[in-house]
PDB file of C-alpha atoms in Angstrom:
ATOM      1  CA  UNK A  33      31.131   3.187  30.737  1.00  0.00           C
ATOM      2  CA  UNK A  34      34.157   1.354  31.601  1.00  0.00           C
ATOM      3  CA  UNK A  35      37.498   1.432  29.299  1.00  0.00           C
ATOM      4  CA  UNK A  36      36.657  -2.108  28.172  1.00  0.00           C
ATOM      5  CA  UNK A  37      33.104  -0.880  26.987  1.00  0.00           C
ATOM      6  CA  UNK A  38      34.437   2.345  25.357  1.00  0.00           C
ATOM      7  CA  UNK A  39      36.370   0.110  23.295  1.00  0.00           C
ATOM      8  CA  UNK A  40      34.042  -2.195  22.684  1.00  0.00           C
ATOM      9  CA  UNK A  41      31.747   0.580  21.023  1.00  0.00           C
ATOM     10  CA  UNK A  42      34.442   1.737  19.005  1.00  0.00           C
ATOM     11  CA  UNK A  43      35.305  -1.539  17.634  1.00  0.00           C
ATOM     12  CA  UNK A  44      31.527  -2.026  16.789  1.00  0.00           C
ATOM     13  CA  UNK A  45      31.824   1.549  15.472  1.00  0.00           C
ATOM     14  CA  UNK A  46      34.769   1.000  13.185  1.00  0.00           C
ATOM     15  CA  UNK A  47      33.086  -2.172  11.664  1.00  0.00           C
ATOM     16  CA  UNK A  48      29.748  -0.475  10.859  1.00  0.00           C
ATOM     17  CA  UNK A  49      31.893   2.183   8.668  1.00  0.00           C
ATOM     18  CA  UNK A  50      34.048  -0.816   6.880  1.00  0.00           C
ATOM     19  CA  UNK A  51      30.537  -2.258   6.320  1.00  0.00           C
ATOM     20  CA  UNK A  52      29.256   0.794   5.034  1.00  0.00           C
ATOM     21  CA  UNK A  53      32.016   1.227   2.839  1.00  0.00           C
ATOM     22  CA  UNK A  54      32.207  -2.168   1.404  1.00  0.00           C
ATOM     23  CA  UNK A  55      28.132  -1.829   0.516  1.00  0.00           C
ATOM     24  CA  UNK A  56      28.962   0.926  -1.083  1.00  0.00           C
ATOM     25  CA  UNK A  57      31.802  -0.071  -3.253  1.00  0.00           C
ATOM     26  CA  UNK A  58      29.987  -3.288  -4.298  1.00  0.00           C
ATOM     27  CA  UNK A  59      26.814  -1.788  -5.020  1.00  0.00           C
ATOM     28  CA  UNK A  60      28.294   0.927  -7.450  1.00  0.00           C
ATOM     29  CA  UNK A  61      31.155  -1.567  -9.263  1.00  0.00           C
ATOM     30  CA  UNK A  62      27.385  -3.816  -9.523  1.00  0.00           C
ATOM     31  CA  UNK A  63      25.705  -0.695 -11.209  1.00  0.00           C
ATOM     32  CA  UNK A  64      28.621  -0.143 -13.512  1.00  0.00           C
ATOM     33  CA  UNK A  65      29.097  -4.157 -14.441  1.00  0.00           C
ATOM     34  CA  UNK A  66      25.681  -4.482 -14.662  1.00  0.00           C
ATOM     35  CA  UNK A  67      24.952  -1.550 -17.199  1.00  0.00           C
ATOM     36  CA  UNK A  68      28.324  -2.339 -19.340  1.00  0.00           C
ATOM     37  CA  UNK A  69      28.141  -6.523 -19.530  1.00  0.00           C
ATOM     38  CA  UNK A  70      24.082  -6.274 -19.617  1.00  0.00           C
ATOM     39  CA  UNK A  71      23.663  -8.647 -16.816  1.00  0.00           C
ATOM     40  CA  UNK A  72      22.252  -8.896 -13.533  1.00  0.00           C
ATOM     41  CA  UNK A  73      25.173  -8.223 -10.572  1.00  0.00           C
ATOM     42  CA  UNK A  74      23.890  -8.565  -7.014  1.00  0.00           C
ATOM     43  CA  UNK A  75      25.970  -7.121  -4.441  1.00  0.00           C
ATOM     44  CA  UNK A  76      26.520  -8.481  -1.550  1.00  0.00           C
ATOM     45  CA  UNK A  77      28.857  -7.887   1.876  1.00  0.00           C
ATOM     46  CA  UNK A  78      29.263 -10.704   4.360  1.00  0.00           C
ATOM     47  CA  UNK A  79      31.231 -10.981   7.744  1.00  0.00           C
ATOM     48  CA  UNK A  80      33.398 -13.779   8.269  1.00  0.00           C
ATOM     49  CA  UNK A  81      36.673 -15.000   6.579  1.00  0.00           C
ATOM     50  CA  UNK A  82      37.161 -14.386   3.445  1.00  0.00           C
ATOM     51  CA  UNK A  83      37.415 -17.550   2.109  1.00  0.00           C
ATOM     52  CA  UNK A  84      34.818 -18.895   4.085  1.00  0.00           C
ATOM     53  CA  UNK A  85      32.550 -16.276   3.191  1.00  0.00           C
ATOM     54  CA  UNK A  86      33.320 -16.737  -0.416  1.00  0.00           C
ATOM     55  CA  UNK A  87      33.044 -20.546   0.038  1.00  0.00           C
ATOM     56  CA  UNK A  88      29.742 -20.758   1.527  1.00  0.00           C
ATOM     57  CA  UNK A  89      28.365 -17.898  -0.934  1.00  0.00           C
ATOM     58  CA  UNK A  90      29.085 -19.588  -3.820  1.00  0.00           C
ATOM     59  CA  UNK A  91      26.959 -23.059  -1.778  1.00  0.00           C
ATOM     60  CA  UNK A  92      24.397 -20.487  -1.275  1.00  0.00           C
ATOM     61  CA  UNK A  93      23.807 -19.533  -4.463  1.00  0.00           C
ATOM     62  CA  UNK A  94      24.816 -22.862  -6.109  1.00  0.00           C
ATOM     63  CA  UNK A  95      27.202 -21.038  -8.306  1.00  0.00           C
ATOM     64  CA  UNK A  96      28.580 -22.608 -11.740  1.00  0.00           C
ATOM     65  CA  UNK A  97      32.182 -20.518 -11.053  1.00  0.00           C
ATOM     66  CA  UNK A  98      33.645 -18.699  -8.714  1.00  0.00           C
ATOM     67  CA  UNK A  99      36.627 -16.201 -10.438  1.00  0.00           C
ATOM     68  CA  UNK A 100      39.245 -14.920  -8.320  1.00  0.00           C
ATOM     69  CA  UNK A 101      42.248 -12.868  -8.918  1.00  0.00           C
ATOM     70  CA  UNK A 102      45.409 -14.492  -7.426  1.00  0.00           C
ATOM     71  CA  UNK A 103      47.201 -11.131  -6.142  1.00  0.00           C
ATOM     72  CA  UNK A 104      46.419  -8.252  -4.410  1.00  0.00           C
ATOM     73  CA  UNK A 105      45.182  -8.530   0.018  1.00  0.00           C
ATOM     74  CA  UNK A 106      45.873 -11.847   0.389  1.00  0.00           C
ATOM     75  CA  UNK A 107      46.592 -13.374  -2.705  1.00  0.00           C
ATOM     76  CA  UNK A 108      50.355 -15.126  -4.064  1.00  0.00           C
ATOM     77  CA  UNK A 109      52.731 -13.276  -2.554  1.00  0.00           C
ATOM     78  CA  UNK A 110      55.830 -15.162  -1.670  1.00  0.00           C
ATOM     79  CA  UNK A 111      53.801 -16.989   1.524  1.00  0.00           C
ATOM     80  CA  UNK A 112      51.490 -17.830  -1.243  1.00  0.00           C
ATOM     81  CA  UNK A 113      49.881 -21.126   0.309  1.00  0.00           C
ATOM     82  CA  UNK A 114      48.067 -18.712   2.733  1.00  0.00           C
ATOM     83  CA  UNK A 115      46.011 -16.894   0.021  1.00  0.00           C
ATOM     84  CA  UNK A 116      42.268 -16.866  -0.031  1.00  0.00           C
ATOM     85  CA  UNK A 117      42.147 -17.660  -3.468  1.00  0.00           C
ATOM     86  CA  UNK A 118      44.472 -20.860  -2.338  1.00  0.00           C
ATOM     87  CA  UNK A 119      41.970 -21.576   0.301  1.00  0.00           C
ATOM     88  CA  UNK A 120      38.668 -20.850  -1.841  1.00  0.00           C
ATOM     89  CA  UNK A 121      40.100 -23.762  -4.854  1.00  0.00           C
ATOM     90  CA  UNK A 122      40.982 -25.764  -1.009  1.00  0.00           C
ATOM     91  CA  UNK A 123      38.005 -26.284   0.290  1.00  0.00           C
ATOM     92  CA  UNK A 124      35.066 -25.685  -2.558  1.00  0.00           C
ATOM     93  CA  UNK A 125      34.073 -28.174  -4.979  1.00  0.00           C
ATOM     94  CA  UNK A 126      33.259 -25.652  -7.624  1.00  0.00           C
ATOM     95  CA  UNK A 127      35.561 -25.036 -10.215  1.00  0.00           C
ATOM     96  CA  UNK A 128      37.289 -21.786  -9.447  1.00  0.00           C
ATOM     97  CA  UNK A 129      38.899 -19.596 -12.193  1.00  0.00           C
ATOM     98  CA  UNK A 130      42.185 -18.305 -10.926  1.00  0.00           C
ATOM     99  CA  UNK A 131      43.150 -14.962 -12.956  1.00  0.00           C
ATOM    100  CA  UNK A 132      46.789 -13.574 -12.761  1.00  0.00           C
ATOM    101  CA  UNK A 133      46.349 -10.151 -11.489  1.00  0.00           C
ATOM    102  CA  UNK A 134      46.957  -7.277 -14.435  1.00  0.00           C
ATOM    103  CA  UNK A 135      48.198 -10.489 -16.626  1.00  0.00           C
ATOM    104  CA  UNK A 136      47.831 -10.143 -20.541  1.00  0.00           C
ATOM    105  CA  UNK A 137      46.277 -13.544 -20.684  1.00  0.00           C
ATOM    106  CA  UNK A 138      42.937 -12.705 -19.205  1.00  0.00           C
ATOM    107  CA  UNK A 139      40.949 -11.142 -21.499  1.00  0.00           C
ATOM    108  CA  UNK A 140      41.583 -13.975 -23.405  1.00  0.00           C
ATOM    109  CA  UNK A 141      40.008 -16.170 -20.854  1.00  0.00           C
ATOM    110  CA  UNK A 142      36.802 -14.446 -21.335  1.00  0.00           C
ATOM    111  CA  UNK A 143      36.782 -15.984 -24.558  1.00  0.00           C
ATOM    112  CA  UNK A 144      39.108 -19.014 -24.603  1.00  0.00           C
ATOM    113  CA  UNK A 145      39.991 -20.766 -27.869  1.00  0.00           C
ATOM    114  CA  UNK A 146      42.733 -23.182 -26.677  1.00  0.00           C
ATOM    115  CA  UNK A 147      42.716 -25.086 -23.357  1.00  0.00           C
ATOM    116  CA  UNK A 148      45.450 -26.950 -21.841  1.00  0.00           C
ATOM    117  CA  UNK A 149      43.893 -30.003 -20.197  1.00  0.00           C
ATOM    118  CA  UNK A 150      46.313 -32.027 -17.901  1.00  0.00           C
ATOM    119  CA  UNK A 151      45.884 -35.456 -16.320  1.00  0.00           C
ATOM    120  CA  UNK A 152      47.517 -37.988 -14.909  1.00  0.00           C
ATOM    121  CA  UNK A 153      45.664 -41.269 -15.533  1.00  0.00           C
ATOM    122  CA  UNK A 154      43.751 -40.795 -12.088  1.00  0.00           C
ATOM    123  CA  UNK A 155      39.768 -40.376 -11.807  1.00  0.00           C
ATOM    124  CA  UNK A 156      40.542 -37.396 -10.185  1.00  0.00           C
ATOM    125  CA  UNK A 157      42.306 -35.196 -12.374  1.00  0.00           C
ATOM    126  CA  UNK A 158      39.876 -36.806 -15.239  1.00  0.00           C
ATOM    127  CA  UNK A 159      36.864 -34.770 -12.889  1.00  0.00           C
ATOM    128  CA  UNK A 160      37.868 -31.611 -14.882  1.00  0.00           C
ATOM    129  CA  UNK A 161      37.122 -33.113 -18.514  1.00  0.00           C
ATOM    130  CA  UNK A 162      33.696 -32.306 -18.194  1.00  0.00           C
ATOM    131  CA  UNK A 163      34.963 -28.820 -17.296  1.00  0.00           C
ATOM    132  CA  UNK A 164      37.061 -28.474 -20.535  1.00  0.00           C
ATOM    133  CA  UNK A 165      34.778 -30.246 -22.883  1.00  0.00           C
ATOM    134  CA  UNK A 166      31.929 -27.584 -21.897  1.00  0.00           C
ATOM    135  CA  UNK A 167      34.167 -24.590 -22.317  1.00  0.00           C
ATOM    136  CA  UNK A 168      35.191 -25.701 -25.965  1.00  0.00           C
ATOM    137  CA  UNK A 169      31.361 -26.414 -27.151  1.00  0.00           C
ATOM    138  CA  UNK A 170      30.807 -23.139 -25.374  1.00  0.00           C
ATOM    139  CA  UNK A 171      33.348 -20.887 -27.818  1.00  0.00           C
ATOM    140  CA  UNK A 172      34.369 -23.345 -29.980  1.00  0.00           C
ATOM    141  CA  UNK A 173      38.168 -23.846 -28.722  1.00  0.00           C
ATOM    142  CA  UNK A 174      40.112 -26.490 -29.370  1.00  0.00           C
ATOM    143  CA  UNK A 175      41.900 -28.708 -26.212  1.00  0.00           C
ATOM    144  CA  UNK A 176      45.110 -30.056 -25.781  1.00  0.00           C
ATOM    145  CA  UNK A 177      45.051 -33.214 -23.815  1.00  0.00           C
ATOM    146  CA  UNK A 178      48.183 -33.769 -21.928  1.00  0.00           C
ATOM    147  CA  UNK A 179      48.963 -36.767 -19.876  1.00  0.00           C
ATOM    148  CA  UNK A 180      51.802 -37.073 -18.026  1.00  0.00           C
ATOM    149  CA  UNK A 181      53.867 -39.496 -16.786  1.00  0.00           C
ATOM    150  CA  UNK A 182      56.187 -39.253 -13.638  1.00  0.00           C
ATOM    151  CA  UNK A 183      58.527 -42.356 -14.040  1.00  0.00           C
ATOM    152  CA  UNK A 184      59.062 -44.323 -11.477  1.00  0.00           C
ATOM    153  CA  UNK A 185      62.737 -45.100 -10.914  1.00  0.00           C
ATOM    154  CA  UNK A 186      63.685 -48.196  -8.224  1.00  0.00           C
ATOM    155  CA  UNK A 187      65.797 -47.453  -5.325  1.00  0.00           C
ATOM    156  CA  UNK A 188      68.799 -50.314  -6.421  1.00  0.00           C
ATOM    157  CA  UNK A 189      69.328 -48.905  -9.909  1.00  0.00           C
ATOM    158  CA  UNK A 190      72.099 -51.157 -10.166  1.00  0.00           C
ATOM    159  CA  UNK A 191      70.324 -54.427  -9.781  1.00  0.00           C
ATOM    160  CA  UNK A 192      67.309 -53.185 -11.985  1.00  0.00           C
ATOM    161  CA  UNK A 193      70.074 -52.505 -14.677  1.00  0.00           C
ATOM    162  CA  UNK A 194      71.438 -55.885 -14.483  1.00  0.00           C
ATOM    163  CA  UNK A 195      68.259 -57.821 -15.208  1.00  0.00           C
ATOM    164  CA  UNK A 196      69.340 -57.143 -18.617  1.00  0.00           C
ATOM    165  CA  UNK A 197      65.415 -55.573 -19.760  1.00  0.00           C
ATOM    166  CA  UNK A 198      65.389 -53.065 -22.317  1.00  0.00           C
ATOM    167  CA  UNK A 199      62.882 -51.091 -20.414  1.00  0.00           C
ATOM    168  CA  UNK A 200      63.976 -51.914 -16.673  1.00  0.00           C
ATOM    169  CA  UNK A 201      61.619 -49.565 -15.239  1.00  0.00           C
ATOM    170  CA  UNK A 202      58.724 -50.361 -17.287  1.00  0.00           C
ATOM    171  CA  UNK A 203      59.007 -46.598 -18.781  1.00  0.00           C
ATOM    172  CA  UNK A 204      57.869 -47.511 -22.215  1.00  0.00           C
ATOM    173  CA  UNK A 205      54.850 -49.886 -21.296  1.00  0.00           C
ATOM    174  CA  UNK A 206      53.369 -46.797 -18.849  1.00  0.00           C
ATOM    175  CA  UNK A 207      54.000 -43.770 -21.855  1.00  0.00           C
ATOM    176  CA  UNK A 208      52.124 -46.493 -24.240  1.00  0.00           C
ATOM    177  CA  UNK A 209      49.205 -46.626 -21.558  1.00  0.00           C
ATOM    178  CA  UNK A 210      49.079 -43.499 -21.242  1.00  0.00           C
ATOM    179  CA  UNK A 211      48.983 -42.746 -24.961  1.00  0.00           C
ATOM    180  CA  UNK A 212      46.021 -45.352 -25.500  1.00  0.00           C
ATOM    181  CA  UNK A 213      44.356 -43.763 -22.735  1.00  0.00           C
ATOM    182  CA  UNK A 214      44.352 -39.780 -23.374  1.00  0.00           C
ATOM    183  CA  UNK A 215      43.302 -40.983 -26.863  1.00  0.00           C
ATOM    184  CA  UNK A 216      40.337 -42.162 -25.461  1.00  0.00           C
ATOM    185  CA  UNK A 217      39.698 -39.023 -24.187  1.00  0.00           C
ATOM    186  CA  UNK A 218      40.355 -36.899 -27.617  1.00  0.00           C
ATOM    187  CA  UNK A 219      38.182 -39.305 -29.265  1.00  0.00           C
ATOM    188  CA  UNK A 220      35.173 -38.956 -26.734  1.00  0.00           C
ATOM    189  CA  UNK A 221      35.919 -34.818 -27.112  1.00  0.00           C
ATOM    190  CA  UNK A 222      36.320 -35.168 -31.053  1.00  0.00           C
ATOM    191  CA  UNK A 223      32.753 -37.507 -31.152  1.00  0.00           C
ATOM    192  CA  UNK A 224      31.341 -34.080 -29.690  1.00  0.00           C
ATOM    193  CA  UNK A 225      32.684 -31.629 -32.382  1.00  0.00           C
ATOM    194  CA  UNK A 226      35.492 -30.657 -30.356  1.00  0.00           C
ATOM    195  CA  UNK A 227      39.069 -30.019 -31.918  1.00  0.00           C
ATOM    196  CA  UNK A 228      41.188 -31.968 -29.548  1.00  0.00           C
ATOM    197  CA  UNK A 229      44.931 -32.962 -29.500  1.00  0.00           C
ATOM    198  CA  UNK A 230      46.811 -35.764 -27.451  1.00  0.00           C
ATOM    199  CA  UNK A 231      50.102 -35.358 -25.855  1.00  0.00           C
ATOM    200  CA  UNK A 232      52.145 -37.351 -23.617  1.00  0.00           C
ATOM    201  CA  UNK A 233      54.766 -35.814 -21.773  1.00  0.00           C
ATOM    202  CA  UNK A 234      57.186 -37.982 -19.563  1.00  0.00           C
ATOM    203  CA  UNK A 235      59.338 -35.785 -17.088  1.00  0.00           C
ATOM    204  CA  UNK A 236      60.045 -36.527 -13.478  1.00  0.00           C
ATOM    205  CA  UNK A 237      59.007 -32.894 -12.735  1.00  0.00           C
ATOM    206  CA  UNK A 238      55.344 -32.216 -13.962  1.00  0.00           C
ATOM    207  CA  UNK A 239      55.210 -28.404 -13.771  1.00  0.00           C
ATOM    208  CA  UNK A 240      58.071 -28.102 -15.546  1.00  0.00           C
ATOM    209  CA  UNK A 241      56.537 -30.317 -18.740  1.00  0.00           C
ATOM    210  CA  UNK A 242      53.518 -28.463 -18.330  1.00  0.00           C
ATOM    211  CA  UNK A 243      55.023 -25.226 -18.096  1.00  0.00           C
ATOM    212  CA  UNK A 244      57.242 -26.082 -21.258  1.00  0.00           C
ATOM    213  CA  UNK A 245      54.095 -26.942 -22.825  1.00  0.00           C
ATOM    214  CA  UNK A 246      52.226 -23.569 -21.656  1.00  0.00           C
ATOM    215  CA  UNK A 247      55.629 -21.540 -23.711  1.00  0.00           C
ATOM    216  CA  UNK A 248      54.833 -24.169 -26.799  1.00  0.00           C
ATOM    217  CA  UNK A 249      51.358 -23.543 -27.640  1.00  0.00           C
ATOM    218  CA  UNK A 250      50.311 -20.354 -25.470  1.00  0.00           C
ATOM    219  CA  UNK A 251      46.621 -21.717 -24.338  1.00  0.00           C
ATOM    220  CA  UNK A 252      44.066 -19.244 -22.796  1.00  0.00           C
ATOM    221  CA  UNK A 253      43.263 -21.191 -19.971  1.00  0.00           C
ATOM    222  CA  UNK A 254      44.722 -24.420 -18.117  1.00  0.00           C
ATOM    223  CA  UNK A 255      41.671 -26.519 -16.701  1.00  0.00           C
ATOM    224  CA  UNK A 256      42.911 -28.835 -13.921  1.00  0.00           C
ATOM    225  CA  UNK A 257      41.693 -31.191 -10.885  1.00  0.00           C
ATOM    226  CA  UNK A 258      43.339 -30.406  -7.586  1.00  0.00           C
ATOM    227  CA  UNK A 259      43.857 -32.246  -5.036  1.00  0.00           C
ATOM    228  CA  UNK A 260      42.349 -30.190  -2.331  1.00  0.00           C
ATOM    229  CA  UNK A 261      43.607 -31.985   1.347  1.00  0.00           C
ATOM    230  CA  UNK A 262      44.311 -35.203  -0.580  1.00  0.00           C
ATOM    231  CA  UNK A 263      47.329 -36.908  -2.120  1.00  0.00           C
ATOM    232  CA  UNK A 264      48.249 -38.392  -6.067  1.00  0.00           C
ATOM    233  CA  UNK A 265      51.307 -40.046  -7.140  1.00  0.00           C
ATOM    234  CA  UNK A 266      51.463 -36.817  -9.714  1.00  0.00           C
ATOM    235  CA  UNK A 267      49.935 -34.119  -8.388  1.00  0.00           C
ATOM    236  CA  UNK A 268      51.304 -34.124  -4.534  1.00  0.00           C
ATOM    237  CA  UNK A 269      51.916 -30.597  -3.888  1.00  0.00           C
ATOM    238  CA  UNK A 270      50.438 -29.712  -5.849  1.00  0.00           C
ATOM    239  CA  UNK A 271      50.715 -29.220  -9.565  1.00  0.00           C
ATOM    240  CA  UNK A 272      47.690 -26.959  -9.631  1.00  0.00           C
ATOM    241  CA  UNK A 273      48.826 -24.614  -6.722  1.00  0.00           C
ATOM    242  CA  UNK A 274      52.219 -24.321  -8.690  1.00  0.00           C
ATOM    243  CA  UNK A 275      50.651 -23.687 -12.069  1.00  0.00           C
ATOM    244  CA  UNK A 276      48.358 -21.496 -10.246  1.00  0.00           C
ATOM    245  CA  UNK A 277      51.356 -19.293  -8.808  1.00  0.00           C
ATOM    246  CA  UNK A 278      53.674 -19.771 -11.691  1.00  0.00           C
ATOM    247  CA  UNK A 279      52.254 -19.986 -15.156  1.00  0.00           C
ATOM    248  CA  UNK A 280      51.073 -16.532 -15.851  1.00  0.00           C
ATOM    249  CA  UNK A 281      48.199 -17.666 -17.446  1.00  0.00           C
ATOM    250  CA  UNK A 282      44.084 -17.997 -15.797  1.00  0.00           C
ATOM    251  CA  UNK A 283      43.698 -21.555 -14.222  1.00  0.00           C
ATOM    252  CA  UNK A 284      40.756 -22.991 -14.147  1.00  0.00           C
ATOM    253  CA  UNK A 285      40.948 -25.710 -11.006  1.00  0.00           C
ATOM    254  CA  UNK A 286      38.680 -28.341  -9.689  1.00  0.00           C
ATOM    255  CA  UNK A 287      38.083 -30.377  -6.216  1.00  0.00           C
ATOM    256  CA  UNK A 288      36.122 -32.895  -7.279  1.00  0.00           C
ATOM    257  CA  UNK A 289      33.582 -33.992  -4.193  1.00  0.00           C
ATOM    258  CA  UNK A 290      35.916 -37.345  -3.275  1.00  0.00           C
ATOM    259  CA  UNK A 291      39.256 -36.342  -0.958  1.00  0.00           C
TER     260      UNK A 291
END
């Protein structure tokens, strides 16, 4: 055999053994998960990408949630935009549960009795409502609705100063929307048993409102619409990634099916 086909048969060599290993791995942690949660747990090794692979598993099987730890081989390390977790919530429309790796907050997302749901007015980030409102009814938390509003500041400050308006940027009117409109929400959530509270928080920097919010009143998990490859007045960047990276806490994000 030439060099080239020596090699070849130890590369196919060397991925037969990492196959072999990872069957084996997955089929005893499905034993032991299996036998302590009383469930069924298929295992399962794929080639591919992980993301991908996760991705198109979790199409395959038409799965509710896909949960993912956010650390470890691949995961939010400083070049944290890379991470497969980061690419799973990037390219799947079902909701993925983002846990902090060995974070004190996660047990607690096995059984969540306080959400933190965020939105911005858009139909987008109002996708994940369904999302929160099912978790509550589930184990009976209770949800704080927060909406928040980025305010919009005009380039000429002067001249919008001199029109002589007590609101010159309109800053009241849009918090007052906003109010009337997240208590639509907590009355639709309230209607279905559900102890829900309405909060608007103005602050030219979302994340840091939210996270201000998260040290406030400590919720088990934050459920949020992403905005996958698309863009939002609020959440450009987005706020989910940085919640995702930041917060310490599971985050429960959405792409809803519309870029």
């Amino acid at each position: 055999a030439t060099a080239e086909g020596v090699f070849t048969q130890d590369m196919l060599a060397a991925d037969d053994g990492l196959r072999a290993r990872a069957l084996s791995y997955v089929t005893e942690l499905a034993k032991r998960l299996g036998a302590e949660w009383g469930v069924r747990v298929e295992p399962r090794v794929a080639d591919g990408s992980p993301a991908g692979v996760i991705t198109e598993a979790a199409e395959a099987l038409e799965a509710d949630l896909i949960v993912m730890t956010t650390h470890g081989a691949g995961g939010f390390a400083p070049d944290w935009l890379g991470s497969v977790c980061d690419a799973v919530i990037r390219h799947s429309h079902r909701p993925v549960l983002a846990l902090p790796e060995n974070d004190t907050h996660a047990m607690e997302a096995l059984v969540p009795k306080r959400l933190l749901l965020p939105l911005d007015g858009s139909a987008r980030a109002d996708a994940a409502i369904p999302i929160a409102r099912d978790l509550a009814l589930l184990f009976g938390a209770e949800i704080d609705v927060v909406r928040m509003v980025a305010p919009y500041v005009p380039n000429d400050v002067v001249d919008a100063l001199a029109a002589d308006r007590p609101d010159p940027y309109g800053i009241d009117a849009e918090a007052t929307d906003a109010k009337e409109s997240i208590d639509r929400v907590v009355a639709g959530l309230v209607a279905k048993g559900i102890k829900a509270h309405s909060v608007v928080r103005m602050e030219l920097n979302p994340v840091r409102a939210l996270m201000d919010h998260c040290k406030e009143t400590d919720p088990d998990i934050i459920v949020i619409a992403t905005q996958g490859r698309g863009i939002s007045r609020l959440f450009v960047g987005s706020v989910a990634d940085k919640l995702i990276r930041a917060s310490k806490r599971p985050v429960l994000a959405l792409r809803p099916m519309k870029d």
